[in-house]
Short mmCIF file of C-alpha atoms and ligand atoms in Angstrom, two decimals:
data_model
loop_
_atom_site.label_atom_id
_atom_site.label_comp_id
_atom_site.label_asym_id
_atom_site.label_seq_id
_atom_site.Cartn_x
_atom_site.Cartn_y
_atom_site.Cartn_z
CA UNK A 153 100.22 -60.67 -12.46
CA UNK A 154 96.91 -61.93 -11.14
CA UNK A 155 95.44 -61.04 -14.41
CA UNK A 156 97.66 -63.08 -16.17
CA UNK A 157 97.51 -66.09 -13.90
CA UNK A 158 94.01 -66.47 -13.92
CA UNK A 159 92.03 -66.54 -16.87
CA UNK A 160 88.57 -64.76 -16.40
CA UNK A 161 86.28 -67.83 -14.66
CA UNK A 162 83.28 -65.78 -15.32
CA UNK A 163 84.38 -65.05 -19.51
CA UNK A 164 85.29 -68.44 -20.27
CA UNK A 165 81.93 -70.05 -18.25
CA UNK A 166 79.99 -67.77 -20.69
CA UNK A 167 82.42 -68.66 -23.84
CA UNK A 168 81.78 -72.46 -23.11
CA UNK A 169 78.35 -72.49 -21.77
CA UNK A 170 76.52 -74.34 -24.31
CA UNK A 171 79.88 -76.40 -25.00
CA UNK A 172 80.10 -77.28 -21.05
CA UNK A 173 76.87 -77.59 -19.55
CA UNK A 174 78.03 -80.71 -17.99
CA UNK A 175 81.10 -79.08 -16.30
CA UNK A 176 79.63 -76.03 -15.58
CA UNK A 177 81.00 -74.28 -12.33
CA UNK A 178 79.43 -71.97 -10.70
CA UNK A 179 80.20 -68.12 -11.41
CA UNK A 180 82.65 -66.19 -9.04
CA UNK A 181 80.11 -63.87 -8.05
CA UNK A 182 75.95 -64.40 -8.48
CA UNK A 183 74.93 -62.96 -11.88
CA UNK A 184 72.12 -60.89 -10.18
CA UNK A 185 74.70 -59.30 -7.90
CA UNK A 186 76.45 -58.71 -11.10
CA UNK A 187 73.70 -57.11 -12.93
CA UNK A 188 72.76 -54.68 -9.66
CA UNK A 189 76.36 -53.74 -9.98
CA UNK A 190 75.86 -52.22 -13.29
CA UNK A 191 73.21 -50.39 -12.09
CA UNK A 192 74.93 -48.72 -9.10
CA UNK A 193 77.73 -47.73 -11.63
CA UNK A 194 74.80 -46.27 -13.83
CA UNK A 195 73.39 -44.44 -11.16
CA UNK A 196 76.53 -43.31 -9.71
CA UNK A 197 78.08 -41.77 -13.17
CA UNK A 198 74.62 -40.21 -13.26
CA UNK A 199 75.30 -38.40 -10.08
CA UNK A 200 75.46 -38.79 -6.43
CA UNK A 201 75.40 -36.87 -3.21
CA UNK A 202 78.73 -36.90 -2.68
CA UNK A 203 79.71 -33.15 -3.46
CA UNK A 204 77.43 -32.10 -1.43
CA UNK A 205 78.36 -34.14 1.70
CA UNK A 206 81.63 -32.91 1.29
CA UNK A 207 80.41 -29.33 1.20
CA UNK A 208 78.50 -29.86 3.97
CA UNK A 209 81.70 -30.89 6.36
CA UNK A 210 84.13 -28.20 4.81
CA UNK A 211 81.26 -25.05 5.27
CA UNK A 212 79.17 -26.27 8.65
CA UNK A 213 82.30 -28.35 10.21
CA UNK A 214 85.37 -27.14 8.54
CA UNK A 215 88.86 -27.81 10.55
CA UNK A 216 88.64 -30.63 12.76
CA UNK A 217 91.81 -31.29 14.29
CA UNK A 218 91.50 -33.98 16.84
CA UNK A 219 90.38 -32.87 20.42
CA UNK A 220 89.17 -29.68 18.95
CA UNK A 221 86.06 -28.48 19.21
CA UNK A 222 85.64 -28.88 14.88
CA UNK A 223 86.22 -32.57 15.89
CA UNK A 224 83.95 -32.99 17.93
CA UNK A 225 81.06 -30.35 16.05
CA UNK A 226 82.28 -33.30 13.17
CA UNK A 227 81.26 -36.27 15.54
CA UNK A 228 77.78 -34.74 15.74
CA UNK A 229 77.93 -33.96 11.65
CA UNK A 230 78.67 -37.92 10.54
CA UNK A 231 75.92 -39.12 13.28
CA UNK A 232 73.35 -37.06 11.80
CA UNK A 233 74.68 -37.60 7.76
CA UNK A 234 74.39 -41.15 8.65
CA UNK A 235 71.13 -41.11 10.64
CA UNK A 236 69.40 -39.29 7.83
CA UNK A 237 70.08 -42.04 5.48
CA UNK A 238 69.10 -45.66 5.22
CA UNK A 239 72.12 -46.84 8.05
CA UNK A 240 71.38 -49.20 10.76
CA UNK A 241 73.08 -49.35 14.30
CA UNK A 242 74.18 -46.01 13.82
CA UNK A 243 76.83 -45.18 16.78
CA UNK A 244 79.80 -43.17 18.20
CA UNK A 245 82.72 -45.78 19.76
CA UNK A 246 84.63 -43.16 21.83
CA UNK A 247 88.02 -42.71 21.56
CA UNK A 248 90.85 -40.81 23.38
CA UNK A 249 92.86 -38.69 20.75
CA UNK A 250 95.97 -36.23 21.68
CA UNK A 251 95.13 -32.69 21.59
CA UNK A 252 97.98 -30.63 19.92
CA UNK A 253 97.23 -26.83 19.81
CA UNK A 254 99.49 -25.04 16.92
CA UNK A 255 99.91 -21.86 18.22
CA UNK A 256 101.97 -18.80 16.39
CA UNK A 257 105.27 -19.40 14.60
CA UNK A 258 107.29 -17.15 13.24
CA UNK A 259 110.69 -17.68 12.01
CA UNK A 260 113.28 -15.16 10.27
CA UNK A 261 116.37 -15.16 8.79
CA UNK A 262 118.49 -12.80 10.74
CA UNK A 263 121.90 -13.25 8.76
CA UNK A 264 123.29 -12.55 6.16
CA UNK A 265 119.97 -10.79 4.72
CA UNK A 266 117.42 -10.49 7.41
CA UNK A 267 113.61 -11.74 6.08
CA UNK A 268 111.03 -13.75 7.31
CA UNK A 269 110.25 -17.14 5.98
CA UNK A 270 106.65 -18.21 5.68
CA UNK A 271 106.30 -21.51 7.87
CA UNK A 272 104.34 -24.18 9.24
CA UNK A 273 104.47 -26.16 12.87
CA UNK A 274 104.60 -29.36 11.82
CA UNK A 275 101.73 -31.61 13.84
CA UNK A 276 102.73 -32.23 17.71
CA UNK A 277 105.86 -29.90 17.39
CA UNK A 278 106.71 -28.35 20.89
CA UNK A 279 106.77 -24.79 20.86
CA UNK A 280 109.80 -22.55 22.40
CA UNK A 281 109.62 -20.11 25.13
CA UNK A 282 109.35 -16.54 24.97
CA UNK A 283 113.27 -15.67 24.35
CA UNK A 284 112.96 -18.21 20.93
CA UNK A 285 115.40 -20.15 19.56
CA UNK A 286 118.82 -18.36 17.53
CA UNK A 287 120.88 -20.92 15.34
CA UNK A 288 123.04 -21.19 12.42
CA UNK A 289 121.36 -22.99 9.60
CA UNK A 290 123.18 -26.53 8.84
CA UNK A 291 121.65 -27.69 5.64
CA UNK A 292 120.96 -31.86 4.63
CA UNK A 293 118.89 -33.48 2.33
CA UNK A 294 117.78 -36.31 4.21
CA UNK A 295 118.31 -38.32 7.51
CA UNK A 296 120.75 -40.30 5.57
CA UNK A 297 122.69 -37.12 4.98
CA UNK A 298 122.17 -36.21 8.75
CA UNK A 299 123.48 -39.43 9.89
CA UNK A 300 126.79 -38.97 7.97
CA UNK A 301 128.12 -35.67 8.75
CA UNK A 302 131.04 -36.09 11.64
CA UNK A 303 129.88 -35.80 15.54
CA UNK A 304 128.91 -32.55 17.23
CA UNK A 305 128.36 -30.92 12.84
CA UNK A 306 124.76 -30.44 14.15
CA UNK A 307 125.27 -29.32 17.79
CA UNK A 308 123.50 -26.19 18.95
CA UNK A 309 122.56 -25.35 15.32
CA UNK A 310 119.14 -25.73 13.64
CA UNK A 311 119.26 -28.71 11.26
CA UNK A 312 117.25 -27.89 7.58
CA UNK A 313 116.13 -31.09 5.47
CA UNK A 314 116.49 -29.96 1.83
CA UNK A 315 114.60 -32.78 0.05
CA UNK A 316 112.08 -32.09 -2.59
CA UNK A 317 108.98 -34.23 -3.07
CA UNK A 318 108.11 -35.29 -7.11
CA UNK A 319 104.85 -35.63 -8.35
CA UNK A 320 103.47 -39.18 -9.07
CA UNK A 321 100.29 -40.51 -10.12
CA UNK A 322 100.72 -42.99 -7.05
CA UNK A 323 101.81 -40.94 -4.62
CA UNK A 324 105.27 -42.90 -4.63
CA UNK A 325 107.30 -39.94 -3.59
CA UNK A 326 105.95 -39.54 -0.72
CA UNK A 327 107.22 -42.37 1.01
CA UNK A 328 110.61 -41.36 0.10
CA UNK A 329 110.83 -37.82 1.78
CA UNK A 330 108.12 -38.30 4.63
CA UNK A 331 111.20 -39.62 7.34
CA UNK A 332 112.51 -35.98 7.83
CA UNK A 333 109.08 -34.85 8.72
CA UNK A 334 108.31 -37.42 11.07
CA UNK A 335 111.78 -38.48 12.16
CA UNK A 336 113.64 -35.82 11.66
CA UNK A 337 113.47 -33.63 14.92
CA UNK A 338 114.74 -36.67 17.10
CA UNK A 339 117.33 -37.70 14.44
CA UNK A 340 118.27 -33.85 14.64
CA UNK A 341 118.17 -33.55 18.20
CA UNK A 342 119.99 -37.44 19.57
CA UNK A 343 123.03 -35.10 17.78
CA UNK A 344 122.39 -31.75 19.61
CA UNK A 345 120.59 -29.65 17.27
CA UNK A 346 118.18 -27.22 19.11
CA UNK A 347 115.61 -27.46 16.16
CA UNK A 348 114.68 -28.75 12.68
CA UNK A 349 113.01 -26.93 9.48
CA UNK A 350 112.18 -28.93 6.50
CA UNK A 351 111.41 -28.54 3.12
CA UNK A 352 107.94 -29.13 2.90
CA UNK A 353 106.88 -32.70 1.58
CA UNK A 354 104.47 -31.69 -0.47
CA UNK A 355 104.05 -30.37 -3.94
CA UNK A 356 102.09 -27.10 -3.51
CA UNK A 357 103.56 -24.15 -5.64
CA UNK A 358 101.78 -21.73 -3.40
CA UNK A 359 103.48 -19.90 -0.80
CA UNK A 360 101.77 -22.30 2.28
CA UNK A 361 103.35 -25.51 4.75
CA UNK A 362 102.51 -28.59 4.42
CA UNK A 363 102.04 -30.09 8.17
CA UNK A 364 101.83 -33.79 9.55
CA UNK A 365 102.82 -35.34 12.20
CA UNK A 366 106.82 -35.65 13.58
CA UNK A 367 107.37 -37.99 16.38
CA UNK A 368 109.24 -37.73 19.01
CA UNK A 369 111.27 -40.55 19.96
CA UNK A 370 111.30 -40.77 24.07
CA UNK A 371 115.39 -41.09 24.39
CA UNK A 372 115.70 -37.65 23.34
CA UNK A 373 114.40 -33.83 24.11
CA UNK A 374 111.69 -32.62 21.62
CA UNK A 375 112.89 -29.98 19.66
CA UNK A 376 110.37 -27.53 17.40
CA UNK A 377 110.10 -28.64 14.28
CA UNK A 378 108.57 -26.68 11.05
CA UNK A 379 107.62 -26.98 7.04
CA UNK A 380 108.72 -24.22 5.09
CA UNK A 381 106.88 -23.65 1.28
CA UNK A 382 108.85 -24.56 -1.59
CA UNK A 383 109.19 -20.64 -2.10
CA UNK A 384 110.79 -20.24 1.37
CA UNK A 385 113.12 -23.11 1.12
CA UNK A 386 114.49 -22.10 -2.16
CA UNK A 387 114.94 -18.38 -0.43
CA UNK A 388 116.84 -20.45 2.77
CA UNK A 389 119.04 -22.21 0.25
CA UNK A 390 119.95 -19.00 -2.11
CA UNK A 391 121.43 -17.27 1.46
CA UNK A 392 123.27 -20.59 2.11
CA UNK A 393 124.82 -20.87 -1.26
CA UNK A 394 128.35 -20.99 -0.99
CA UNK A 395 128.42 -22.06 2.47
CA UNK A 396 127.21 -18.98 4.38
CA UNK A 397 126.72 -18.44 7.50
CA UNK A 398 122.94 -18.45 7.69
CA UNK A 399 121.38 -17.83 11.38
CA UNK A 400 117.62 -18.13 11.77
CA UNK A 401 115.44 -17.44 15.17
CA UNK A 402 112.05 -19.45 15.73
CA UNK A 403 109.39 -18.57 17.89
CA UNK A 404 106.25 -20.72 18.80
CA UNK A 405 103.65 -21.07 20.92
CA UNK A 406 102.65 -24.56 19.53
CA UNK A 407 101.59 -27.23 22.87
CA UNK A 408 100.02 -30.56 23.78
CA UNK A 409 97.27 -29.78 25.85
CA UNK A 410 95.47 -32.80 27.87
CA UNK A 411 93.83 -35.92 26.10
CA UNK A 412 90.91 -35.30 24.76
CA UNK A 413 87.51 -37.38 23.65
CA UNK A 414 86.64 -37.99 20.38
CA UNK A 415 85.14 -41.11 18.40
CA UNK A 416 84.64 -42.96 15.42
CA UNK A 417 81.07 -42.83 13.33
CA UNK A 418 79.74 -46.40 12.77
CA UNK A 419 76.85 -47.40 10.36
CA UNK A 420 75.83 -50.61 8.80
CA UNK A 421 73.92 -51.15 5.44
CA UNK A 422 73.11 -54.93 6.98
CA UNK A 423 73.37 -57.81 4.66
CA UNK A 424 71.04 -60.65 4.72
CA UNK A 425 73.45 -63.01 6.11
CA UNK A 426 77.02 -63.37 7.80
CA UNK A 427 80.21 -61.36 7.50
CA UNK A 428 81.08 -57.73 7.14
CA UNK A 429 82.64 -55.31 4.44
CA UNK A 430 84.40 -52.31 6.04
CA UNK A 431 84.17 -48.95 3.89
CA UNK A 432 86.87 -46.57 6.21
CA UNK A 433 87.49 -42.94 6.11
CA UNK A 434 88.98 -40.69 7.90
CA UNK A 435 86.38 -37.77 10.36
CA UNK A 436 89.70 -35.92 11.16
CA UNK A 437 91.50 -33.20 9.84
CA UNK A 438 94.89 -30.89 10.12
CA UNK A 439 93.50 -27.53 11.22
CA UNK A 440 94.97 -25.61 8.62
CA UNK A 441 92.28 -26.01 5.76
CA UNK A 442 89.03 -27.42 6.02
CA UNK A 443 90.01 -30.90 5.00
CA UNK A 444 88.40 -31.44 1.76
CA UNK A 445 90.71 -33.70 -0.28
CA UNK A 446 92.07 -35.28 3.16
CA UNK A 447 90.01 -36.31 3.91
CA UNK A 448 86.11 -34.97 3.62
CA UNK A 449 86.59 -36.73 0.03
CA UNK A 450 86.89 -40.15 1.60
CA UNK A 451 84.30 -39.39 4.08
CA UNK A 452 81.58 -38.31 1.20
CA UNK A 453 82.77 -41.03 -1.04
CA UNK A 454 82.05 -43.83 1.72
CA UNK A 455 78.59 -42.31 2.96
CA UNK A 456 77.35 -41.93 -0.72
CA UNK A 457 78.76 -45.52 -2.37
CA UNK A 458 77.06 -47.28 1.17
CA UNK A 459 74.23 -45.20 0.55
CA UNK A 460 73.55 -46.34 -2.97
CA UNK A 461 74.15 -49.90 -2.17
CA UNK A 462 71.50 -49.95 0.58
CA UNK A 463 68.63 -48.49 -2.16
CA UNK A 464 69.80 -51.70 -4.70
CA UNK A 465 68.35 -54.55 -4.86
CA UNK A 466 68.63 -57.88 -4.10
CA UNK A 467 70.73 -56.81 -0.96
CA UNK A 468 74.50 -58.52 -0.20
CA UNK A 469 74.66 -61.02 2.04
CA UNK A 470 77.28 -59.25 4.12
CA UNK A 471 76.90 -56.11 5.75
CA UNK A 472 78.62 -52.96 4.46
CA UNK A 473 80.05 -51.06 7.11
CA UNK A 474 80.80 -47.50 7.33
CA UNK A 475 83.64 -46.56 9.48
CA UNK A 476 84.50 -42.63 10.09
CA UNK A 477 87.64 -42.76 12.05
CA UNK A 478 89.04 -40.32 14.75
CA UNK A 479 92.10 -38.93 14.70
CA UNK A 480 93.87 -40.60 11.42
CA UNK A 481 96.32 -37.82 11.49
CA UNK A 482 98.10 -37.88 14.46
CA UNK A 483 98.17 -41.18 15.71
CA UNK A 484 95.48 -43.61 14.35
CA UNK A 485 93.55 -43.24 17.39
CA UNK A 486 90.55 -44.57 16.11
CA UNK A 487 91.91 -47.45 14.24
CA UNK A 488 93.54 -48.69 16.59
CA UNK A 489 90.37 -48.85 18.99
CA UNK A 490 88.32 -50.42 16.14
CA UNK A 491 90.77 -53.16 15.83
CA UNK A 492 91.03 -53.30 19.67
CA UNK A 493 87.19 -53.39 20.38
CA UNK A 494 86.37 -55.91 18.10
CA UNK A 495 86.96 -59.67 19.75
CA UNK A 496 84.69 -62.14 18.33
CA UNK A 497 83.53 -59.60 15.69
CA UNK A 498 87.41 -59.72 13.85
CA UNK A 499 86.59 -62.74 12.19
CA UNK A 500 83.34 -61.36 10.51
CA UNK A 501 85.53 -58.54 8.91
CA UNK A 502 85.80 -60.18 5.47
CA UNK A 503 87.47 -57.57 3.75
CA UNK A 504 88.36 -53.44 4.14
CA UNK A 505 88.45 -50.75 1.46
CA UNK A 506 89.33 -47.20 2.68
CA UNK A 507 88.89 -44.04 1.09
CA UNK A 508 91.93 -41.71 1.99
CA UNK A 509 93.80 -40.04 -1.30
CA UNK A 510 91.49 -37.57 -1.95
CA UNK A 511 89.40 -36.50 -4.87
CA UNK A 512 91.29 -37.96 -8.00
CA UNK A 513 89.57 -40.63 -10.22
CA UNK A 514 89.96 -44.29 -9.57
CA UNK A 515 92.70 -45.52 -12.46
CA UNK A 516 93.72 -48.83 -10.91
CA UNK A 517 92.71 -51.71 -8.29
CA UNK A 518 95.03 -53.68 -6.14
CA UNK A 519 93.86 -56.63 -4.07
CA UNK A 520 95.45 -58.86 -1.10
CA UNK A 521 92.62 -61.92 -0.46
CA UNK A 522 93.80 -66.14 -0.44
CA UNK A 523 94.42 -67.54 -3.41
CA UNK A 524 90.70 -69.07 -3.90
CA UNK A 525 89.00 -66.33 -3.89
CA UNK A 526 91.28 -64.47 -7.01
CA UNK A 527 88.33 -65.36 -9.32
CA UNK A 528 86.06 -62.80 -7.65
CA UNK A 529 88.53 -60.59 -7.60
CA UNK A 530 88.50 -60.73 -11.38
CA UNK A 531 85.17 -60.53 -11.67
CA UNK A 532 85.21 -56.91 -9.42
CA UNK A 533 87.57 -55.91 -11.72
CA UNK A 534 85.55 -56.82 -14.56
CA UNK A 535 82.93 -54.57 -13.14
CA UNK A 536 85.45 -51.65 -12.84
CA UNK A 537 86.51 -51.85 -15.94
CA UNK A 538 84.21 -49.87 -17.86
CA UNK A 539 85.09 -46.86 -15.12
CA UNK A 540 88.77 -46.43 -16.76
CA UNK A 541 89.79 -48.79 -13.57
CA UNK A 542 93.18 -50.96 -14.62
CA UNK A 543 94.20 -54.26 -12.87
CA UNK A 544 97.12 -53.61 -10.58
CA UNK A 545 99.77 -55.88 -10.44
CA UNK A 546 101.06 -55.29 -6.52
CA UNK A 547 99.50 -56.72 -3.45
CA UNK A 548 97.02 -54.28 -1.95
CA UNK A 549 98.62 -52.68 1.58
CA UNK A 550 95.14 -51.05 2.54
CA UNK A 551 94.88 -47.65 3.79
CA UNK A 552 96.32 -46.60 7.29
CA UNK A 553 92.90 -46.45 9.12
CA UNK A 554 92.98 -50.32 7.87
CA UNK A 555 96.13 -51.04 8.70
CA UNK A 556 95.51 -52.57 12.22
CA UNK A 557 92.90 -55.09 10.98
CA UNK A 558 94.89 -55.49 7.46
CA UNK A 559 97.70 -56.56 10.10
CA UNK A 560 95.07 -58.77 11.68
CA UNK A 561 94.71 -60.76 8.34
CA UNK A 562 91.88 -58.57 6.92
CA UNK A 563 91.72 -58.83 3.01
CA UNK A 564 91.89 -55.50 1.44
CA UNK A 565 90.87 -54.17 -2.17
CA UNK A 566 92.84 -50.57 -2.93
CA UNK A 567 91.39 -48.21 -5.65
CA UNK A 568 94.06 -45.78 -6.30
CA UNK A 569 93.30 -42.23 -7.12
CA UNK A 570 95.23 -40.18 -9.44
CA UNK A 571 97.32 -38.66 -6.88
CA UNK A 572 99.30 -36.67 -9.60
CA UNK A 573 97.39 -33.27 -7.79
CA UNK A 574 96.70 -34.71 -4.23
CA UNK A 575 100.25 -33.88 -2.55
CA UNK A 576 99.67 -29.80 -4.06
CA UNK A 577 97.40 -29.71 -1.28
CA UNK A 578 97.75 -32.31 0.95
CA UNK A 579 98.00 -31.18 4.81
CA UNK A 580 97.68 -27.11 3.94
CA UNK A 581 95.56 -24.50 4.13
CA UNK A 582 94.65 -24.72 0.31
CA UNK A 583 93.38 -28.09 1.39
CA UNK A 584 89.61 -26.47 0.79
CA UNK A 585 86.34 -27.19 -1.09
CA UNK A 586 87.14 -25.66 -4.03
CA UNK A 587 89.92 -27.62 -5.20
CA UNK A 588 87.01 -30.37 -5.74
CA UNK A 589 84.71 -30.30 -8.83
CA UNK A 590 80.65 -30.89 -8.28
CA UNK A 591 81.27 -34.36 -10.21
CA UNK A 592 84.67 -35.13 -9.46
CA UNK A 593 83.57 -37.72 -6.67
CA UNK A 594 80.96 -39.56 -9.01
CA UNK A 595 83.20 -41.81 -10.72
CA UNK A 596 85.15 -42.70 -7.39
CA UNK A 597 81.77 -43.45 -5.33
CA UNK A 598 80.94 -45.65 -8.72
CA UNK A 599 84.20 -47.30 -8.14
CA UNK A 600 83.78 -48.16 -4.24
CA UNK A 601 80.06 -48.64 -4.60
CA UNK A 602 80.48 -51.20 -7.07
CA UNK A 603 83.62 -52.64 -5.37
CA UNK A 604 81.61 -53.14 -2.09
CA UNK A 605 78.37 -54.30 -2.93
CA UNK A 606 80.37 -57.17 -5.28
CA UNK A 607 82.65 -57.94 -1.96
CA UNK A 608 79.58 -57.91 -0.12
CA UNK A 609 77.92 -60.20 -2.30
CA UNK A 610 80.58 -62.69 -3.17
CA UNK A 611 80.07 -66.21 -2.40
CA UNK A 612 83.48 -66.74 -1.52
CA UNK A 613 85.60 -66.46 1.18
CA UNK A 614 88.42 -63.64 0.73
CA UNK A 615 90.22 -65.92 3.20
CA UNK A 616 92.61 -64.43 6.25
CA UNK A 617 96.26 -62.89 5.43
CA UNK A 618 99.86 -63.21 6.48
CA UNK A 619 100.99 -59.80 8.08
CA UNK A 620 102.46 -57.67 5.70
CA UNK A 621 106.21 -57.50 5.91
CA UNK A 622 107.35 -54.05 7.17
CA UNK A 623 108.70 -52.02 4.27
ZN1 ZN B 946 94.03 -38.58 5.20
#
């Protein structure tokens, strides 16, 4: 759409140049900037260090939960990454996470035809106590499906969300089934069930759980809640065929232990004049892998793309900021203190691009920025082009580290991985270094590199925004 609306300022000033001297405007973005773009995107596609930060975190960090000691060991890592290279004001805001301890699960199938089921926690889950939990098996697709069946259906059974997650370039499905993880146990329990298993939302055709977060709303008892692999759902649902009488005892030793410190990693590639450009990723990790696609990916990507920008020259006027938030997976801890802490600085933050959908290559850019400013837009584009990167119709949402300054009218530009592979791994223990090529990253740190030196060097003002409207 913006495409469409707005022909290219910068192709027709060149078109009409000698035509137009007289009305000649200037360019949306300063042809030198332009020109150091290309070069970034040269060097970039040439190679970068991104791989190896990435292998770095995953072998000498690996899991960092938040409030773990791997979170903390990955506080130390990002200081030092970002020390070592050409960052100024280097610093650790500190930030009070939860700190959720998984435990042991185990959970069998004790009628009709006694097995265990392979199984996951899911993120903040309470545990049981020693004696477990026994239930027949009452089997939904969704919380819609929950929220239908006639009072007490649910009471003193354990509630199983059947819903399978597709595959999508963007991720779409997602959306869709990610209420029964996160909404499901209190949905389950405000009706008297005694605990909740769910299909895992995910796409992983191994036999391994896909965690993340459920929330507990505060009206109700928490009740454990746990991902089964696609393997061990479809095993569930072959003993329930028919309507069986399937009974299943739980045991785990999951717990919320006290608050805990942690903090987000600041750096700044300073610009020569006013305003900021925020390059977010995620420090944090589910404990099960080591966090490479979700989200040691997005933490390379942003190190190596600010990186390159602060070796090119002439340097943006605004600075580029890296921000490695704490605890992005169970609570936005560290977003939500960045937004908090700023004050004055808020209205410096001229625009955010995050880094959080793993290791894919860039295929499309979305932007939200006022009206004026479209024109550079197009010209970013322009400059993403020759990376395979299509013009996205959509207002861009920004990631969820971004969300609390998006919601504070921060413009935001999205590049959108090809997510078609991210959700096989997403939140597992498969979530691990190898699933990440030595050049995979290169074309995505092109694609932020050249995004935020261009932001950073636009003229223009990207202008404040409207909160989103909840979806
Ligand atoms: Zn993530």
């Amino acid at each position: 759409m913006h495409a469409s609306r707005y022909v290219s300022p910068l192709l027709c000033c060149v078109l009409l140049a000698p035509a137009m001297r007289v009305h000649a405007q200037a360019p949306p973005l300063p042809p030198a900037a332009v020109a150091a773009a290309e070069a970034i995107r040269a060097s970039a596609l040439s190679g970068t260090e991104a791989y190896e930060l990435v292998r770095s975190l995953t072998v000498e960090v690996g899991p960092r939960l938040a409030g773990s000691q791997g979170d903390r060991a990955a506080v130390a890592w990002a200081l030092t990454q970002l020390q070592d290279r050409s960052f100024a004001n280097v610093r650790a805001q500190s930030v009070e996470v939860p700190h959720w301890e998984r435990g042991v699960a185990t959970v069998r199938i004790v009628e009709p035809y006694p097995q265990p089921l392979a199984a996951v926690a899911l993120g903040g889950s309470v545990g049981t106590d020693d004696t477990g939990i026994e239930g027949a098996v009452v089997e939904v697709a969704d919380l819609d499906e929950l929220a239908a069946l006639p009072p007490g259906a649910v009471r003193g059974r354990i509630v199983y969300f059947s819903k399978r997650m597709g595959r999508a370039r963007d991720g779409a499905a997602y959306a869709a089934t990610v209420p029964a993880r996160t909404r499901g146990a209190s949905e389950a329990a405000r009706r008297g069930a005694t605990a909740v298993l769910l299909r895992s939302v995910g796409t992983s055709a191994s036999r391994v759980g896909h965690t993340g977060t459920t929330r507990y709303e505060p009206d109700v008892p928490p009740i454990p809640a746990f991902a089964l692999p696609h393997a061990d759902a479809d095993l569930l649902e072959q003993q329930l065929a028919g309507g069986a009488n399937v009974v299943v005892e739980l045991h785990s030793t999951a717990r919320m232990l006290p608050a805990a410190r942690s903090a987000n990693v600041i750096g700044d590639v300073p610009g020569t004049g006013e305003g900021i450009v925020v390059l977010g990723a995620h420090l944090d990790s589910w404990d099960l892998g080591t966090g490479a696609i979700d989200d040691g990916a997005g933490v390379a990507i942003v190190i190596a793309a600010a990186n390159l920008i602060a070796k090119q020259s002439p340097r943006p006027a605004r600075t580029v900021r890296v921000v490695l938030f704490a605890n992005e997976e169970f609570g936005l801890s560290g977003a939500k203190a960045y937004a908090e802490s700023l004050g004055d600085e808020l209205a410096a933050h001229a625009l955010g691009i995050e880094a959080d959908f793993g290791a894919g290559r860039i295929w499309r850019m979305n932007a939200a920025v006022a009206e004026p400013a479209l024109p550079a837009i197009d010209a970013i584009h322009a400059a993403l082009a020759p990376l395979g990167v299509e013009r996205g119709e959509a207002a861009a949402r920004g990631g969820a580290d971004l969300g609390p300054l998006r919601a504070l009218g921060m413009p935001v530009i999205d590049l959108w991985h090809d997510g078609t592979a991210y959700f096989d791994h997403h939140h597992t223990a498969d979530d691990t270094l190898d699933k990440i090529g030595p050049r995979d990253l290169d074309q995505p740190v092109a694609a932020y590199a050249v995004a935020a030196y261009l932001a950073a060097s636009a003229t223009v003002d990207f202008g404040r925004l409207p909160p989103p409207a909840t979806p």
